[in-house]
Amino acid sequence: MTITHSAYATAAVFGLLLVACALLAAFVSHRVISLRVMDCPTSRSAHAQPVPKGGGLAILAVFLPGVPLVDLLFHHMPDRADMTLLFATAGLGLFSWRDDIHPMPAAWKLLAQLAAAILVAWGCNASRSNPAAWMPFVVAVLWLVCLCNAMNFVDGLNGLASGCTLLACLVTAGLCLMAQAGVEIWGTALVLAAAIAGFLPFNFPHARLFMGDVGSQCCGLVLGALGLRMGGAHLPHAEMLMPLIVSGVLADVFATLLRRAWSRRPLMQAHREHFYQMAHRSGMNATRLTLLAWGGTLYGGIIAGAVAGGIATPFAGATLAGIAQLLWAAVVTRRVRHRPGLTW
């Protein structure tokens, strides 16, 4: 067999593996529903009837074994960054599933996120030119905790967090493939995308199953790790790419936290004041909001591609992303002002 034929065969097997990942995630999602761990609606919920949660278990059941299989297929020897990501994701997933069943204090959740983030940052830091540098390590930990919480915060409408994660993974894989990066980045991204693709029909447009914290927090952790690992993919301005891709999610979360801090309201208290929540409360259709969020992720991905390709400078990319978020904030603010009885 020639090298070309061998490459085609490997690509074909990889494609079949991704299809199998999606099908397995769908099967496990169906089984998770029967566990009957319910998300009962509260005053902050967008749903009116109890819905099973824990769909993240299906995603993890595919992601955790799927990544090593892809590494094996492409003859990649897992390094410390690969292993720490899998262990941290599994650990955070187990903790978050326990939290989905029996809710725990917010401080415990933060400690679990910190532990997972430290492990991932330690693994990623091993390949840096100066592993002893403490500032990049601290920034990496904060970035990972930020992504864990951001994806958790926006997991409040059907398909929003899961769909944004899927699209972010596809954009990441595309950028890394064009840069001829290693399979440890684009392969990981595509396995997560395939797992979410199997779960998504159970969550959007009508939710039969929610991801739960076990899904949203682990998706945030993996996205954050992919963002860190793109730094070794020889992509221009690699540190800017993932923040640009998920700029819509990050802008919503940071603007909400800043607004609550300005109003001297508790930052760790549950609420429904994110822009997407206020837009929904103002009467905007939930499906339309989710599609807008997906569009925002694709928009961020296009900007990231332009920055990576040298078409736009990082400043221009950040400006374009910021303008879009300001326009969205203006639209939501206007709708809230014109909705009787609705205030921030």
Coordinates of C-alpha atoms in Angstrom, one line a residue:
M1 CA 0.0 0.0 0.0
T2 CA 1.4 3.4 -0.9
I3 CA 1.7 6.3 1.5
T4 CA -1.2 8.1 -0.2
H5 CA -3.4 5.1 0.1
S6 CA -2.5 4.6 3.7
A7 CA -3.3 8.3 4.5
Y8 CA -6.7 7.9 2.8
A9 CA -7.4 4.7 4.7
T10 CA -6.5 6.4 8.0
A11 CA -8.7 9.4 7.2
A12 CA -11.6 7.0 6.3
V13 CA -11.2 5.2 9.6
F14 CA -11.0 8.5 11.5
G15 CA -14.3 9.6 9.8
L16 CA -16.0 6.4 10.8
L17 CA -14.7 6.7 14.3
L18 CA -16.2 10.2 14.6
V19 CA -19.6 8.9 13.3
A20 CA -19.4 6.1 15.9
C21 CA -18.7 8.7 18.6
A22 CA -21.8 10.6 17.7
L23 CA -23.9 7.5 17.6
L24 CA -22.6 6.3 20.9
A25 CA -23.2 9.7 22.5
A26 CA -26.8 9.6 21.2
F27 CA -27.3 6.1 22.6
V28 CA -25.9 7.0 26.0
S29 CA -28.0 10.2 26.0
H30 CA -31.1 8.1 25.6
R31 CA -30.0 5.9 28.5
V32 CA -29.2 8.9 30.7
I33 CA -32.8 10.1 30.4
S34 CA -33.9 6.8 32.1
L35 CA -31.9 7.7 35.2
R36 CA -34.5 10.4 35.9
V37 CA -32.2 12.9 37.6
M38 CA -34.5 15.8 37.1
D39 CA -33.9 19.5 36.7
C40 CA -36.9 21.0 38.3
P41 CA -37.9 24.5 37.2
T42 CA -37.3 27.4 39.6
S43 CA -37.9 31.1 39.3
R44 CA -34.6 31.4 37.3
S45 CA -35.4 28.7 34.8
A46 CA -36.4 29.0 31.2
H47 CA -38.3 25.7 31.2
A48 CA -41.7 25.1 32.9
Q49 CA -41.6 21.4 33.3
P50 CA -39.0 19.1 34.9
V51 CA -36.4 17.8 32.4
P52 CA -33.8 15.1 32.9
K53 CA -30.2 16.3 33.2
G54 CA -26.8 14.7 33.0
G55 CA -26.4 14.7 29.3
G56 CA -22.8 15.6 29.9
L57 CA -22.3 12.0 31.0
A58 CA -22.9 10.9 27.4
I59 CA -20.4 13.5 26.1
L60 CA -17.7 12.3 28.6
A61 CA -18.5 8.7 27.9
V62 CA -17.4 9.3 24.3
F63 CA -14.8 11.9 24.8
L64 CA -12.6 10.2 27.4
P65 CA -12.0 7.0 25.5
G66 CA -12.3 8.6 22.1
V67 CA -9.3 10.9 22.4
P68 CA -6.8 8.1 23.2
L69 CA -8.3 6.1 20.3
V70 CA -7.6 8.9 17.9
D71 CA -4.1 9.3 19.2
L72 CA -3.5 5.6 18.6
L73 CA -4.9 5.8 15.1
F74 CA -2.5 8.6 14.2
H75 CA 0.4 7.1 16.1
H76 CA 0.6 9.9 18.6
M77 CA 2.2 9.1 21.9
P78 CA 0.2 10.9 24.6
D79 CA 2.3 13.4 26.5
R80 CA 1.7 15.0 29.9
A81 CA -0.7 17.6 28.5
D82 CA -2.8 14.9 26.9
M83 CA -3.0 12.8 30.1
T84 CA -3.6 15.7 32.5
L85 CA -6.5 16.9 30.3
L86 CA -8.2 13.5 30.4
F87 CA -7.7 13.1 34.1
A88 CA -8.8 16.6 35.0
T89 CA -11.9 16.3 32.7
A90 CA -12.8 12.9 34.3
G91 CA -12.3 14.3 37.8
L92 CA -14.3 17.5 37.2
G93 CA -17.0 15.4 35.5
L94 CA -17.4 13.1 38.4
F95 CA -17.6 16.0 40.9
S96 CA -20.1 17.9 38.7
W97 CA -22.3 14.8 38.3
R98 CA -22.4 14.5 42.1
D99 CA -23.3 18.2 42.2
D100 CA -26.1 17.6 39.6
I101 CA -27.6 14.9 41.9
H102 CA -27.0 16.7 45.2
P103 CA -26.2 20.4 44.8
M104 CA -23.2 21.5 46.7
P105 CA -22.0 25.0 47.8
A106 CA -20.6 27.3 45.1
A107 CA -17.2 27.4 47.0
W108 CA -16.8 23.7 46.6
K109 CA -17.5 23.9 42.8
L110 CA -14.9 26.7 42.5
L111 CA -12.4 24.5 44.4
A112 CA -13.1 21.6 42.0
Q113 CA -12.6 23.9 39.0
L114 CA -9.4 25.2 40.4
A115 CA -8.0 21.7 41.0
A116 CA -8.9 20.7 37.4
A117 CA -7.5 23.9 36.0
I118 CA -4.2 23.6 37.9
L119 CA -3.8 20.0 36.6
V120 CA -4.4 21.0 33.0
A121 CA -2.2 24.2 33.3
W122 CA 0.6 22.1 34.8
G123 CA 0.4 19.6 31.9
C124 CA 0.3 22.3 29.2
N125 CA 3.1 24.2 30.9
A126 CA 5.5 21.3 30.5
S127 CA 5.9 22.0 26.8
R128 CA 6.7 25.7 27.3
S129 CA 10.2 27.1 26.7
N130 CA 10.3 28.1 30.4
P131 CA 8.1 25.8 32.4
A132 CA 9.2 27.4 35.6
A133 CA 7.7 30.8 34.7
W134 CA 4.8 31.3 37.2
M135 CA 2.9 34.1 35.6
P136 CA 1.8 32.2 32.4
F137 CA 0.8 29.3 34.7
V138 CA -1.4 31.6 36.9
V139 CA -2.9 33.2 33.8
A140 CA -3.6 29.7 32.4
V141 CA -5.4 28.6 35.6
L142 CA -7.5 31.7 35.6
W143 CA -8.4 31.3 31.9
L144 CA -9.5 27.7 32.5
V145 CA -11.6 28.5 35.5
C146 CA -13.1 31.4 33.5
L147 CA -14.1 29.1 30.6
C148 CA -15.6 26.5 33.0
N149 CA -17.8 29.1 34.6
A150 CA -18.6 30.9 31.4
M151 CA -20.0 27.7 29.7
N152 CA -21.9 26.9 32.8
F153 CA -23.4 30.3 33.0
V154 CA -24.7 30.3 29.4
D155 CA -26.2 26.8 29.7
G156 CA -29.6 28.2 30.3
L157 CA -31.3 27.8 27.0
N158 CA -31.8 24.7 24.9
G159 CA -28.7 24.0 22.8
L160 CA -26.9 27.3 23.6
A161 CA -23.8 26.1 25.4
S162 CA -23.6 22.8 23.7
G163 CA -24.0 24.2 20.2
C164 CA -21.5 27.0 20.8
T165 CA -19.0 24.4 22.1
L166 CA -19.5 22.2 19.1
L167 CA -18.9 25.1 16.7
A168 CA -15.9 26.4 18.6
C169 CA -14.4 22.9 18.4
L170 CA -15.0 22.8 14.6
V171 CA -13.4 26.2 14.1
T172 CA -10.4 25.2 16.3
A173 CA -9.9 22.0 14.4
G174 CA -10.1 23.8 11.1
L175 CA -7.5 26.4 12.1
C176 CA -5.2 23.8 13.5
L177 CA -5.5 21.5 10.4
M178 CA -4.6 24.4 8.2
A179 CA -1.6 25.1 10.4
Q180 CA -0.6 21.4 10.2
A181 CA -0.8 21.2 14.0
G182 CA -0.7 17.9 15.8
V183 CA -3.6 15.5 16.2
E184 CA -3.5 16.2 20.0
I185 CA -5.3 19.5 19.2
W186 CA -7.5 19.0 16.2
G187 CA -8.3 15.4 17.0
T188 CA -9.4 16.3 20.5
A189 CA -11.5 19.1 19.2
L190 CA -13.2 16.9 16.6
V191 CA -13.9 14.1 19.2
L192 CA -15.6 16.5 21.5
A193 CA -17.6 18.0 18.5
A194 CA -18.7 14.5 17.6
A195 CA -19.8 13.7 21.1
I196 CA -21.8 16.9 21.4
A197 CA -23.3 16.2 17.9
G198 CA -24.8 13.0 19.3
F199 CA -26.2 14.7 22.4
L200 CA -27.5 17.9 20.7
P201 CA -30.7 16.4 19.1
F202 CA -31.8 15.5 22.7
N203 CA -31.3 19.2 23.8
F204 CA -32.3 21.3 20.8
P205 CA -34.8 22.6 19.7
H206 CA -36.9 20.9 22.3
A207 CA -35.0 19.6 25.3
R208 CA -35.5 16.0 26.4
L209 CA -32.2 16.1 28.2
F210 CA -30.0 18.9 29.7
M211 CA -26.2 18.7 29.8
G212 CA -26.1 19.6 33.5
D213 CA -23.0 20.9 35.2
V214 CA -21.2 17.6 34.3
G215 CA -21.4 18.7 30.6
S216 CA -21.1 22.5 30.7
Q217 CA -18.1 22.7 33.0
C218 CA -16.2 19.9 31.3
C219 CA -16.9 21.5 27.9
G220 CA -15.5 24.8 29.2
L221 CA -12.4 23.0 30.6
V222 CA -11.7 21.3 27.3
L223 CA -12.2 24.5 25.3
G224 CA -9.9 26.3 27.6
A225 CA -7.2 23.6 27.2
L226 CA -7.5 23.7 23.4
G227 CA -7.0 27.5 23.6
L228 CA -3.8 27.0 25.6
R229 CA -2.5 24.2 23.3
M230 CA -3.0 26.3 20.2
G231 CA 0.0 28.2 21.4
G232 CA 2.1 25.3 20.3
A233 CA 0.5 25.0 16.9
H234 CA 2.6 27.7 15.2
L235 CA -0.5 29.8 14.6
P236 CA 0.0 33.6 14.6
H237 CA -1.4 35.3 17.7
A238 CA -2.5 31.9 19.0
E239 CA -3.3 33.2 22.5
M240 CA -6.0 35.4 20.9
L241 CA -7.8 32.8 18.9
M242 CA -10.0 31.0 21.4
P243 CA -11.0 34.2 23.2
L244 CA -12.1 35.5 19.8
I245 CA -14.0 32.3 18.9
V246 CA -16.0 32.4 22.2
S247 CA -16.1 36.2 22.5
G248 CA -19.9 36.2 22.6
V249 CA -20.0 34.0 25.6
L250 CA -17.2 35.8 27.4
A251 CA -18.7 39.2 26.7
D252 CA -22.0 38.2 28.1
V253 CA -20.5 36.7 31.3
F254 CA -18.0 39.6 32.0
A255 CA -20.6 42.3 31.3
T256 CA -23.1 40.7 33.6
L257 CA -20.5 40.3 36.4
L258 CA -19.4 43.9 36.0
R259 CA -22.9 45.1 36.1
R260 CA -23.7 43.1 39.3
A261 CA -20.5 44.3 40.9
W262 CA -21.3 47.9 40.1
S263 CA -24.8 47.4 41.6
R264 CA -23.1 45.8 44.7
R265 CA -25.0 42.5 44.2
P266 CA -23.5 39.2 45.2
L267 CA -21.4 37.8 42.3
M268 CA -21.8 34.2 43.4
Q269 CA -25.6 34.4 43.9
A270 CA -27.7 32.6 41.2
H271 CA -29.6 35.0 39.0
R272 CA -31.0 35.4 35.5
E273 CA -29.5 38.7 34.3
H274 CA -27.3 37.5 31.5
F275 CA -28.0 39.2 28.2
Y276 CA -29.4 36.1 26.7
Q277 CA -31.7 35.6 29.7
M278 CA -32.9 39.2 29.6
A279 CA -33.6 38.9 25.9
H280 CA -35.6 35.8 26.6
R281 CA -37.5 37.4 29.4
S282 CA -38.2 40.3 27.1
G283 CA -40.1 38.0 24.8
M284 CA -37.5 36.8 22.3
N285 CA -37.9 33.3 21.1
A286 CA -35.5 30.8 22.8
T287 CA -34.7 29.0 19.6
R288 CA -33.9 32.3 17.8
L289 CA -31.6 33.2 20.7
T290 CA -29.8 30.0 20.5
L291 CA -29.3 30.4 16.8
L292 CA -28.0 33.9 17.3
A293 CA -25.5 32.6 19.9
W294 CA -24.3 30.0 17.4
G295 CA -24.0 32.7 14.8
G296 CA -22.0 34.8 17.3
T297 CA -19.6 31.8 17.7
L298 CA -19.2 31.5 13.9
Y299 CA -18.6 35.2 13.7
G300 CA -15.9 35.0 16.3
G301 CA -14.5 32.0 14.5
I302 CA -14.3 34.0 11.2
I303 CA -12.5 36.8 13.0
A304 CA -10.1 34.3 14.6
G305 CA -9.4 32.8 11.2
A306 CA -8.7 36.3 9.8
V307 CA -6.3 37.0 12.7
A308 CA -4.5 33.6 12.3
G309 CA -4.3 34.1 8.6
G310 CA -2.7 37.6 8.9
I311 CA -5.7 39.3 7.2
A312 CA -6.5 41.2 10.4
T313 CA -4.4 42.4 13.3
P314 CA -5.3 41.3 16.8
F315 CA -6.5 44.8 17.6
A316 CA -8.8 44.8 14.6
G317 CA -10.1 41.4 15.5
A318 CA -10.9 42.4 19.0
T319 CA -12.5 45.6 17.8
L320 CA -14.8 43.8 15.4
A321 CA -15.8 41.3 18.1
G322 CA -16.4 44.2 20.5
I323 CA -18.6 46.1 18.1
A324 CA -20.8 43.1 17.6
Q325 CA -21.2 42.6 21.4
L326 CA -22.0 46.3 21.9
L327 CA -24.7 46.1 19.2
W328 CA -26.2 43.1 20.9
A329 CA -26.1 44.8 24.3
A330 CA -27.9 47.8 22.8
V331 CA -30.6 45.6 21.3
V332 CA -31.2 43.7 24.6
T333 CA -31.2 46.9 26.7
R334 CA -33.7 48.5 24.4
R335 CA -36.0 45.5 24.6
V336 CA -35.8 45.5 28.4
R337 CA -36.7 49.2 28.6
H338 CA -39.7 48.6 26.5
R339 CA -40.9 45.6 28.4
P340 CA -43.3 46.6 31.2
G341 CA -42.3 45.3 34.6
L342 CA -38.9 44.0 33.4
T343 CA -35.7 45.6 34.9
W344 CA -32.1 44.6 35.4

